[in-house]
Each structure stands twice: as C-alpha cells, then as structure tokens.
Amino acid sequence: MMFTILDGHFAIVRLHADDAIPPWARGAFLSITRTSDELSIVCEEGNVPDVIADRGWRCLKLAGPMPLDQTGVAAAFTRVLADAGVALFVLSTCDTDYVLVRDAALEDATTALRASGYAVR
C-alpha cells in the first residue's frame, strides 16, 4: 500500500456543535464533521483565522479506493505509527483513509511506515 504526502500544513479546529460552518473552511483538502458535541474542521492551516486551533499537521493519503468491507487497514497503519510514538489524527472517506501527523514527526512517521512495508511518496 502507498501513502502520498499532501502539500501544505493543516489545522484541526473544534467549534461548538451549533456553530455555522465558517467561510474559511475551504481548500483542496477539507474535512467537516458535525456531531451533537462539536463541529470539527480540518483544513489548510493558512485559511484558519485567529481561533483556537491545533496547527502544524501534515497529511498522508492512503492510495485508494478500497472496498468499504475491507478490514484492518487503518488498524494496521495506526499500530505502526503508535509503535513509533507518533501522535496521529485519522480521517476516512468512502474511498480511502488519511492520517495527519505533526510536522515535527513526519520523518519518524514516514520512516516507520516504510520499515513496515508501506511506500511513501
């Protein structure tokens, strides 16, 4: 399996569950998830204004699409990263998985993934 490192740096933002989706939530990579507890937004760091946000994340995209009934994919790569001591934030879509790691841990993450047989470009 192959990961591609997406261009740019990303931020993870937590807003109140009833907040409107802000106009700065945009970009080539964007994830918006609303639950009864929160509104979570992951987007390009440069789009995020002066709000409380966890900044400085890089994003790796797992090559897809993958069947929705395929098991253990995220469990396998998150175990590799956890064993390497890399904090992560995982997002899934219908086609594939994305994993965000802190910019400072990108080299450790890619080294661990490659050592476990994943290709990273």
GROMACS .gro file of N, CA, C and O in nm:
model
  484
    1MET      N    1   0.085  -0.118   0.000
    1MET     CA    2   0.000   0.000   0.000
    1MET      C    3   0.089   0.124   0.000
    1MET      O    4   0.198   0.122   0.056
    2MET      N    5   0.037   0.230  -0.059
    2MET     CA    6   0.117   0.352  -0.073
    2MET      C    7   0.047   0.472  -0.009
    2MET      O    8  -0.073   0.490  -0.023
    3PHE      N    9   0.129   0.553   0.057
    3PHE     CA   10   0.085   0.682   0.109
    3PHE      C   11   0.147   0.792   0.025
    3PHE      O   12   0.263   0.782  -0.016
    4THR      N   13   0.071   0.898   0.004
    4THR     CA   14   0.121   1.019  -0.060
    4THR      C   15   0.111   1.132   0.040
    4THR      O   16   0.006   1.152   0.103
    5ILE      N   17   0.221   1.208   0.057
    5ILE     CA   18   0.219   1.323   0.147
    5ILE      C   19   0.156   1.439   0.073
    5ILE      O   20   0.204   1.480  -0.034
    6LEU      N   21   0.046   1.490   0.124
    6LEU     CA   22  -0.020   1.604   0.062
    6LEU      C   23   0.061   1.731   0.086
    6LEU      O   24   0.126   1.746   0.189
    7ASP      N   25   0.055   1.822  -0.010
    7ASP     CA   26   0.121   1.952   0.006
    7ASP      C   27   0.054   2.032   0.117
    7ASP      O   28  -0.067   2.022   0.137
    8GLY      N   29   0.131   2.111   0.185
    8GLY     CA   30   0.077   2.205   0.281
    8GLY      C   31   0.077   2.156   0.424
    8GLY      O   32   0.114   2.043   0.454
    9HIS      N   33   0.037   2.248   0.510
    9HIS     CA   34   0.022   2.223   0.654
    9HIS      C   35  -0.125   2.242   0.688
    9HIS      O   36  -0.192   2.328   0.631
   10PHE      N   37  -0.171   2.165   0.786
   10PHE     CA   38  -0.312   2.163   0.817
   10PHE      C   39  -0.337   2.196   0.964
   10PHE      O   40  -0.249   2.181   1.047
   11ALA      N   41  -0.459   2.239   0.991
   11ALA     CA   42  -0.502   2.270   1.127
   11ALA      C   43  -0.626   2.188   1.158
   11ALA      O   44  -0.707   2.159   1.069
   12ILE      N   45  -0.640   2.154   1.284
   12ILE     CA   46  -0.758   2.085   1.335
   12ILE      C   47  -0.828   2.181   1.429
   12ILE      O   48  -0.769   2.230   1.525
   13VAL      N   49  -0.954   2.211   1.397
   13VAL     CA   50  -1.029   2.312   1.471
   13VAL      C   51  -1.153   2.248   1.531
   13VAL      O   52  -1.225   2.174   1.464
   14ARG      N   53  -1.179   2.279   1.657
   14ARG     CA   54  -1.301   2.233   1.724
   14ARG      C   55  -1.386   2.355   1.756
   14ARG      O   56  -1.343   2.445   1.828
   15LEU      N   57  -1.507   2.357   1.702
   15LEU     CA   58  -1.602   2.464   1.729
   15LEU      C   59  -1.721   2.405   1.803
   15LEU      O   60  -1.735   2.283   1.818
   16HIS      N   61  -1.811   2.493   1.848
   16HIS     CA   62  -1.932   2.447   1.916
   16HIS      C   63  -2.023   2.375   1.818
   16HIS      O   64  -2.027   2.408   1.698
   17ALA      N   65  -2.096   2.278   1.867
   17ALA     CA   66  -2.180   2.194   1.783
   17ALA      C   67  -2.280   2.274   1.700
   17ALA      O   68  -2.312   2.236   1.588
   18ASP      N   69  -2.326   2.386   1.753
   18ASP     CA   70  -2.429   2.463   1.681
   18ASP      C   71  -2.371   2.579   1.599
   18ASP      O   72  -2.446   2.656   1.540
   19ASP      N   73  -2.238   2.592   1.593
   19ASP     CA   74  -2.177   2.697   1.511
   19ASP      C   75  -2.203   2.671   1.363
   19ASP      O   76  -2.212   2.555   1.319
   20ALA      N   77  -2.212   2.779   1.287
   20ALA     CA   78  -2.222   2.768   1.142
   20ALA      C   79  -2.086   2.728   1.086
   20ALA      O   80  -1.982   2.756   1.146
   21ILE      N   81  -2.087   2.663   0.972
   21ILE     CA   82  -1.961   2.631   0.905
   21ILE      C   83  -1.901   2.763   0.856
   21ILE      O   84  -1.965   2.837   0.781
   22PRO      N   85  -1.781   2.796   0.901
   22PRO     CA   86  -1.722   2.927   0.869
   22PRO      C   87  -1.675   2.934   0.723
   22PRO      O   88  -1.640   2.831   0.663
   23PRO      N   89  -1.670   3.054   0.668
   23PRO     CA   90  -1.629   3.070   0.528
   23PRO      C   91  -1.483   3.034   0.503
   23PRO      O   92  -1.446   3.002   0.390
   24TRP      N   93  -1.400   3.034   0.606
   24TRP     CA   94  -1.259   2.997   0.586
   24TRP      C   95  -1.239   2.847   0.576
   24TRP      O   96  -1.129   2.801   0.543
   25ALA      N   97  -1.342   2.769   0.604
   25ALA     CA   98  -1.333   2.623   0.593
   25ALA      C   99  -1.344   2.586   0.445
   25ALA      O  100  -1.451   2.563   0.391
   26ARG      N  101  -1.228   2.584   0.378
   26ARG     CA  102  -1.224   2.555   0.235
   26ARG      C  103  -1.084   2.503   0.201
   26ARG      O  104  -0.996   2.505   0.284
   27GLY      N  105  -1.067   2.460   0.080
   27GLY     CA  106  -0.936   2.415   0.034
   27GLY      C  107  -0.945   2.283  -0.039
   27GLY      O  108  -1.050   2.218  -0.042
   28ALA      N  109  -0.832   2.244  -0.097
   28ALA     CA  110  -0.827   2.119  -0.173
   28ALA      C  111  -0.846   1.998  -0.082
   28ALA      O  112  -0.899   1.896  -0.125
   29PHE      N  113  -0.805   2.009   0.044
   29PHE     CA  114  -0.831   1.904   0.142
   29PHE      C  115  -0.908   1.969   0.256
   29PHE      O  116  -0.859   2.062   0.321
   30LEU      N  117  -1.028   1.919   0.279
   30LEU     CA  118  -1.117   1.976   0.380
   30LEU      C  119  -1.203   1.865   0.438
   30LEU      O  120  -1.259   1.785   0.364
   31SER      N  121  -1.210   1.861   0.569
   31SER     CA  122  -1.299   1.766   0.636
   31SER      C  123  -1.382   1.845   0.738
   31SER      O  124  -1.328   1.917   0.821
   32ILE      N  125  -1.514   1.828   0.730
   32ILE     CA  126  -1.605   1.891   0.824
   32ILE      C  127  -1.693   1.781   0.882
   32ILE      O  128  -1.759   1.708   0.807
   33THR      N  129  -1.693   1.770   1.014
   33THR     CA  130  -1.775   1.670   1.081
   33THR      C  131  -1.851   1.737   1.194
   33THR      O  132  -1.792   1.802   1.280
   34ARG      N  133  -1.982   1.721   1.191
   34ARG     CA  134  -2.067   1.777   1.297
   34ARG      C  135  -2.128   1.661   1.376
   34ARG      O  136  -2.178   1.565   1.318
   35THR      N  137  -2.119   1.671   1.508
   35THR     CA  138  -2.187   1.577   1.597
   35THR      C  139  -2.269   1.659   1.695
   35THR      O  140  -2.266   1.783   1.692
   36SER      N  141  -2.336   1.593   1.786
   36SER     CA  142  -2.411   1.665   1.887
   36SER      C  143  -2.319   1.736   1.986
   36SER      O  144  -2.363   1.825   2.059
   37ASP      N  145  -2.190   1.701   1.986
   37ASP     CA  146  -2.094   1.758   2.080
   37ASP      C  147  -2.003   1.865   2.021
   37ASP      O  148  -1.948   1.946   2.096
   38GLU      N  149  -1.982   1.863   1.889
   38GLU     CA  150  -1.883   1.954   1.832
   38GLU      C  151  -1.898   1.966   1.681
   38GLU      O  152  -1.963   1.884   1.617
   39LEU      N  153  -1.830   2.066   1.628
   39LEU     CA  154  -1.809   2.083   1.485
   39LEU      C  155  -1.659   2.078   1.466
   39LEU      O  156  -1.587   2.165   1.517
   40SER      N  157  -1.608   1.974   1.399
   40SER     CA  158  -1.464   1.959   1.376
   40SER      C  159  -1.434   1.994   1.232
   40SER      O  160  -1.502   1.949   1.141
   41ILE      N  161  -1.328   2.071   1.214
   41ILE     CA  162  -1.285   2.111   1.081
   41ILE      C  163  -1.136   2.085   1.068
   41ILE      O  164  -1.057   2.122   1.155
   42VAL      N  165  -1.099   2.021   0.959
   42VAL     CA  166  -0.959   2.004   0.923
   42VAL      C  167  -0.942   2.070   0.787
   42VAL      O  168  -1.014   2.036   0.693
   43CYS      N  169  -0.852   2.167   0.780
   43CYS     CA  170  -0.831   2.237   0.654
   43CYS      C  171  -0.690   2.295   0.651
   43CYS      O  172  -0.615   2.283   0.748
   44GLU      N  173  -0.658   2.356   0.539
   44GLU     CA  174  -0.526   2.418   0.524
   44GLU      C  175  -0.506   2.521   0.635
   44GLU      O  176  -0.592   2.606   0.660
   45GLU      N  177  -0.392   2.512   0.699
   45GLU     CA  178  -0.361   2.596   0.814
   45GLU      C  179  -0.372   2.746   0.782
   45GLU      O  180  -0.418   2.825   0.863
   46GLY      N  181  -0.329   2.784   0.664
   46GLY     CA  182  -0.330   2.925   0.626
   46GLY      C  183  -0.469   2.985   0.613
   46GLY      O  184  -0.484   3.107   0.616
   47ASN      N  185  -0.571   2.901   0.603
   47ASN     CA  186  -0.708   2.950   0.594
   47ASN      C  187  -0.768   2.985   0.729
   47ASN      O  188  -0.866   3.058   0.737
   48VAL      N  189  -0.710   2.931   0.836
   48VAL     CA  190  -0.770   2.940   0.969
   48VAL      C  191  -0.731   3.073   1.034
   48VAL      O  192  -0.612   3.102   1.051
   49PRO      N  193  -0.831   3.153   1.071
   49PRO     CA  194  -0.801   3.282   1.135
   49PRO      C  195  -0.759   3.262   1.280
   49PRO      O  196  -0.729   3.150   1.322
   50ASP      N  197  -0.761   3.368   1.355
   50ASP     CA  198  -0.718   3.366   1.495
   50ASP      C  199  -0.827   3.303   1.582
   50ASP      O  200  -0.900   3.371   1.654
   51VAL      N  201  -0.840   3.171   1.570
   51VAL     CA  202  -0.930   3.093   1.654
   51VAL      C  203  -0.846   2.983   1.719
   51VAL      O  204  -0.734   2.955   1.676
   52ILE      N  205  -0.900   2.921   1.820
   52ILE     CA  206  -0.829   2.811   1.884
   52ILE      C  207  -0.822   2.696   1.785
   52ILE      O  208  -0.925   2.645   1.740
   53ALA      N  209  -0.700   2.658   1.750
   53ALA     CA  210  -0.679   2.552   1.652
   53ALA      C  211  -0.549   2.481   1.685
   53ALA      O  212  -0.456   2.541   1.738
   54ASP      N  213  -0.544   2.355   1.653
   54ASP     CA  214  -0.421   2.279   1.666
   54ASP      C  215  -0.356   2.280   1.529
   54ASP      O  216  -0.405   2.219   1.435
   55ARG      N  217  -0.247   2.353   1.517
   55ARG     CA  218  -0.183   2.376   1.388
   55ARG      C  219  -0.057   2.291   1.373
   55ARG      O  220  -0.009   2.232   1.470
   56GLY      N  221  -0.004   2.288   1.252
   56GLY     CA  222   0.123   2.222   1.228
   56GLY      C  223   0.113   2.073   1.198
   56GLY      O  224   0.200   1.996   1.237
   57TRP      N  225   0.009   2.033   1.129
   57TRP     CA  226  -0.010   1.894   1.093
   57TRP      C  227   0.021   1.873   0.945
   57TRP      O  228  -0.003   1.962   0.863
   58ARG      N  229   0.072   1.757   0.910
   58ARG     CA  230   0.092   1.715   0.772
   58ARG      C  231  -0.003   1.599   0.746
   58ARG      O  232  -0.043   1.528   0.838
   59CYS      N  233  -0.038   1.581   0.620
   59CYS     CA  234  -0.139   1.481   0.586
   59CYS      C  235  -0.084   1.380   0.487
   59CYS      O  236  -0.026   1.417   0.385
   60LEU      N  237  -0.106   1.253   0.518
   60LEU     CA  238  -0.069   1.143   0.429
   60LEU      C  239  -0.196   1.074   0.382
   60LEU      O  240  -0.282   1.039   0.464
   61LYS      N  241  -0.206   1.057   0.252
   61LYS     CA  242  -0.324   0.993   0.191
   61LYS      C  243  -0.289   0.851   0.151
   61LYS      O  244  -0.191   0.828   0.079
   62LEU      N  245  -0.367   0.756   0.197
   62LEU     CA  246  -0.350   0.617   0.157
   62LEU      C  247  -0.413   0.598   0.019
   62LEU      O  248  -0.525   0.644  -0.005
   63ALA      N  249  -0.340   0.532  -0.070
   63ALA     CA  250  -0.392   0.509  -0.205
   63ALA      C  251  -0.522   0.429  -0.197
   63ALA      O  252  -0.532   0.332  -0.123
   64GLY      N  253  -0.619   0.471  -0.270
   64GLY     CA  254  -0.748   0.404  -0.275
   64GLY      C  255  -0.797   0.403  -0.417
   64GLY      O  256  -0.722   0.438  -0.508
   65PRO      N  257  -0.919   0.370  -0.441
   65PRO     CA  258  -1.021   0.336  -0.342
   65PRO      C  259  -1.005   0.194  -0.288
   65PRO      O  260  -0.944   0.109  -0.351
   66MET      N  261  -1.066   0.177  -0.171
   66MET     CA  262  -1.067   0.046  -0.106
   66MET      C  263  -1.212   0.008  -0.081
   66MET      O  264  -1.294   0.096  -0.052
   67PRO      N  265  -1.243  -0.119  -0.087
   67PRO     CA  266  -1.380  -0.163  -0.056
   67PRO      C  267  -1.415  -0.128   0.089
   67PRO      O  268  -1.331  -0.139   0.177
   68LEU      N  269  -1.536  -0.086   0.111
   68LEU     CA  270  -1.578  -0.048   0.246
   68LEU      C  271  -1.580  -0.167   0.342
   68LEU      O  272  -1.574  -0.148   0.464
   69ASP      N  273  -1.583  -0.289   0.289
   69ASP     CA  274  -1.584  -0.405   0.378
   69ASP      C  275  -1.444  -0.462   0.403
   69ASP      O  276  -1.429  -0.563   0.471
   70GLN      N  277  -1.341  -0.394   0.353
   70GLN     CA  278  -1.204  -0.437   0.381
   70GLN      C  279  -1.172  -0.405   0.526
   70GLN      O  280  -1.195  -0.294   0.573
   71THR      N  281  -1.118  -0.501   0.598
   71THR     CA  282  -1.096  -0.483   0.742
   71THR      C  283  -0.949  -0.464   0.776
   71THR      O  284  -0.860  -0.514   0.707
   72GLY      N  285  -0.924  -0.390   0.883
   72GLY     CA  286  -0.793  -0.379   0.941
   72GLY      C  287  -0.696  -0.282   0.877
   72GLY      O  288  -0.582  -0.273   0.921
   73VAL      N  289  -0.738  -0.208   0.776
   73VAL     CA  290  -0.646  -0.119   0.706
   73VAL      C  291  -0.596  -0.009   0.800
   73VAL      O  292  -0.476   0.007   0.820
   74ALA      N  293  -0.688   0.067   0.858
   74ALA     CA  294  -0.648   0.176   0.948
   74ALA      C  295  -0.581   0.120   1.074
   74ALA      O  296  -0.486   0.179   1.125
   75ALA      N  297  -0.629   0.007   1.122
   75ALA     CA  298  -0.568  -0.053   1.241
   75ALA      C  299  -0.421  -0.086   1.216
   75ALA      O  300  -0.337  -0.066   1.305
   76ALA      N  301  -0.390  -0.132   1.096
   76ALA     CA  302  -0.252  -0.172   1.066
   76ALA      C  303  -0.159  -0.052   1.064
   76ALA      O  304  -0.053  -0.052   1.129
   77PHE      N  305  -0.196   0.055   0.991
   77PHE     CA  306  -0.102   0.167   0.984
   77PHE      C  307  -0.101   0.251   1.111
   77PHE      O  308   0.002   0.307   1.147
   78THR      N  309  -0.212   0.257   1.183
   78THR     CA  310  -0.208   0.331   1.309
   78THR      C  311  -0.124   0.257   1.413
   78THR      O  312  -0.058   0.321   1.495
   79ARG      N  313  -0.122   0.124   1.409
   79ARG     CA  314  -0.037   0.047   1.501
   79ARG      C  315   0.110   0.076   1.473
   79ARG      O  316   0.190   0.095   1.564
   80VAL      N  317   0.147   0.082   1.345
   80VAL     CA  318   0.285   0.114   1.307
   80VAL      C  319   0.325   0.250   1.364
   80VAL      O  320   0.432   0.265   1.424
   81LEU      N  321   0.239   0.348   1.347
   81LEU     CA  322   0.269   0.484   1.394
   81LEU      C  323   0.268   0.491   1.546
   81LEU      O  324   0.354   0.557   1.606
   82ALA      N  325   0.176   0.422   1.610
   82ALA     CA  326   0.172   0.421   1.757
   82ALA      C  327   0.300   0.357   1.813
   82ALA      O  328   0.359   0.408   1.908
   83ASP      N  329   0.342   0.247   1.752
   83ASP     CA  330   0.465   0.181   1.798
   83ASP      C  331   0.587   0.271   1.782
   83ASP      O  332   0.684   0.258   1.856
   84ALA      N  333   0.581   0.364   1.685
   84ALA     CA  334   0.691   0.458   1.663
   84ALA      C  335   0.676   0.584   1.748
   84ALA      O  336   0.759   0.675   1.739
   85GLY      N  337   0.570   0.591   1.829
   85GLY     CA  338   0.549   0.706   1.916
   85GLY      C  339   0.498   0.830   1.844
   85GLY      O  340   0.518   0.941   1.892
   86VAL      N  341   0.431   0.810   1.731
   86VAL     CA  342   0.382   0.921   1.651
   86VAL      C  343   0.235   0.947   1.682
   86VAL      O  344   0.150   0.859   1.664
   87ALA      N  345   0.204   1.070   1.730
   87ALA     CA  346   0.065   1.109   1.752
   87ALA      C  347  -0.001   1.127   1.615
   87ALA      O  348   0.062   1.171   1.519
   88LEU      N  349  -0.129   1.092   1.607
   88LEU     CA  350  -0.196   1.099   1.477
   88LEU      C  351  -0.342   1.136   1.491
   88LEU      O  352  -0.400   1.130   1.599
   89PHE      N  353  -0.399   1.175   1.379
   89PHE     CA  354  -0.541   1.208   1.367
   89PHE      C  355  -0.585   1.145   1.236
   89PHE      O  356  -0.532   1.179   1.130
   90VAL      N  357  -0.679   1.052   1.240
   90VAL     CA  358  -0.721   0.976   1.123
   90VAL      C  359  -0.856   1.025   1.072
   90VAL      O  360  -0.947   1.051   1.151
   91LEU      N  361  -0.866   1.036   0.940
   91LEU     CA  362  -0.992   1.067   0.874
   91LEU      C  363  -1.017   0.962   0.767
   91LEU      O  364  -0.923   0.916   0.702
   92SER      N  365  -1.141   0.925   0.749
   92SER     CA  366  -1.176   0.828   0.645
   92SER      C  367  -1.284   0.886   0.555
   92SER      O  368  -1.369   0.963   0.600
   93THR      N  369  -1.278   0.846   0.428
   93THR     CA  370  -1.381   0.880   0.331
   93THR      C  371  -1.433   0.749   0.273
   93THR      O  372  -1.387   0.641   0.310
   94CYS      N  373  -1.523   0.758   0.181
   94CYS     CA  374  -1.573   0.637   0.116
   94CYS      C  375  -1.461   0.564   0.042
   94CYS      O  376  -1.461   0.442   0.033
   95ASP      N  377  -1.365   0.638  -0.013
   95ASP     CA  378  -1.261   0.578  -0.096
   95ASP      C  379  -1.134   0.538  -0.022
   95ASP      O  380  -1.068   0.444  -0.062
   96THR      N  381  -1.096   0.614   0.083
   96THR     CA  382  -0.965   0.588   0.142
   96THR      C  383  -0.954   0.646   0.282
   96THR      O  384  -1.049   0.700   0.337
   97ASP      N  385  -0.832   0.636   0.336
   97ASP     CA  386  -0.802   0.691   0.468
   97ASP      C  387  -0.693   0.797   0.455
   97ASP      O  388  -0.608   0.791   0.366
   98TYR      N  389  -0.698   0.891   0.547
   98TYR     CA  390  -0.597   0.996   0.558
   98TYR      C  391  -0.548   0.995   0.702
   98TYR      O  392  -0.626   0.975   0.794
   99VAL      N  393  -0.419   1.019   0.720
   99VAL     CA  394  -0.365   1.027   0.855
   99VAL      C  395  -0.285   1.156   0.865
   99VAL      O  396  -0.201   1.185   0.780
  100LEU      N  397  -0.317   1.234   0.966
  100LEU     CA  398  -0.242   1.357   0.992
  100LEU      C  399  -0.144   1.330   1.105
  100LEU      O  400  -0.179   1.266   1.205
  101VAL      N  401  -0.021   1.375   1.085
  101VAL     CA  402   0.083   1.366   1.187
  101VAL      C  403   0.144   1.504   1.203
  101VAL      O  404   0.142   1.585   1.110
  102ARG      N  405   0.195   1.531   1.319
  102ARG     CA  406   0.258   1.661   1.341
  102ARG      C  407   0.378   1.677   1.248
  102ARG      O  408   0.450   1.581   1.219
  103ASP      N  409   0.397   1.800   1.200
  103ASP     CA  410   0.506   1.830   1.108
  103ASP      C  411   0.639   1.779   1.163
  103ASP      O  412   0.718   1.718   1.091
  104ALA      N  413   0.663   1.800   1.291
  104ALA     CA  414   0.789   1.758   1.353
  104ALA      C  415   0.805   1.606   1.356
  104ALA      O  416   0.917   1.557   1.371
  105ALA      N  417   0.696   1.532   1.338
  105ALA     CA  418   0.702   1.385   1.342
  105ALA      C  419   0.691   1.323   1.204
  105ALA      O  420   0.689   1.199   1.193
  106LEU      N  421   0.686   1.404   1.099
  106LEU     CA  422   0.668   1.349   0.965
  106LEU      C  423   0.779   1.252   0.927
  106LEU      O  424   0.752   1.144   0.874
  107GLU      N  425   0.903   1.286   0.956
  107GLU     CA  426   1.013   1.197   0.920
  107GLU      C  427   1.004   1.066   0.997
  107GLU      O  428   1.024   0.957   0.940
  108ASP      N  429   0.974   1.072   1.127
  108ASP     CA  430   0.958   0.950   1.206
  108ASP      C  431   0.844   0.865   1.151
  108ASP      O  432   0.855   0.742   1.144
  109ALA      N  433   0.734   0.930   1.112
  109ALA     CA  434   0.618   0.858   1.059
  109ALA      C  435   0.652   0.788   0.928
  109ALA      O  436   0.622   0.669   0.910
  110THR      N  437   0.714   0.861   0.837
  110THR     CA  438   0.745   0.801   0.706
  110THR      C  439   0.850   0.690   0.720
  110THR      O  440   0.840   0.588   0.653
  111THR      N  441   0.946   0.709   0.809
  111THR     CA  442   1.047   0.604   0.832
  111THR      C  443   0.981   0.478   0.886
  111THR      O  444   1.010   0.366   0.839
  112ALA      N  445   0.891   0.492   0.983
  112ALA     CA  446   0.822   0.376   1.041
  112ALA      C  447   0.734   0.307   0.937
  112ALA      O  448   0.731   0.183   0.930
  113LEU      N  449   0.661   0.386   0.859
  113LEU     CA  450   0.575   0.325   0.757
  113LEU      C  451   0.657   0.248   0.654
  113LEU      O  452   0.623   0.135   0.619
  114ARG      N  453   0.764   0.309   0.606
  114ARG     CA  454   0.850   0.241   0.507
  114ARG      C  455   0.909   0.112   0.566
  114ARG      O  456   0.916   0.010   0.497
  115ALA      N  457   0.953   0.117   0.692
  115ALA     CA  458   1.011  -0.001   0.755
  115ALA      C  459   0.909  -0.115   0.769
  115ALA      O  460   0.947  -0.232   0.777
  116SER      N  461   0.781  -0.079   0.767
  116SER     CA  462   0.675  -0.179   0.778
  116SER      C  463   0.621  -0.222   0.642
  116SER      O  464   0.519  -0.291   0.634
  117GLY      N  465   0.684  -0.175   0.535
  117GLY     CA  466   0.644  -0.220   0.402
  117GLY      C  467   0.555  -0.127   0.324
  117GLY      O  468   0.517  -0.159   0.210
  118TYR      N  469   0.521  -0.013   0.380
  118TYR     CA  470   0.441   0.085   0.307
  118TYR      C  471   0.533   0.170   0.219
  118TYR      O  472   0.645   0.201   0.259
  119ALA      N  473   0.485   0.208   0.103
  119ALA     CA  474   0.556   0.304   0.019
  119ALA      C  475   0.505   0.442   0.058
  119ALA      O  476   0.387   0.459   0.088
  120VAL      N  477   0.593   0.540   0.060
  120VAL     CA  478   0.556   0.678   0.091
  120VAL      C  479   0.622   0.768  -0.012
  120VAL      O  480   0.743   0.761  -0.034
  121ARG      N  481   0.540   0.851  -0.075
  121ARG     CA  482   0.597   0.948  -0.171
  121ARG      C  483   0.546   1.085  -0.142
  121ARG      O  484   0.448   1.108  -0.080
   0.00000   0.00000   0.00000
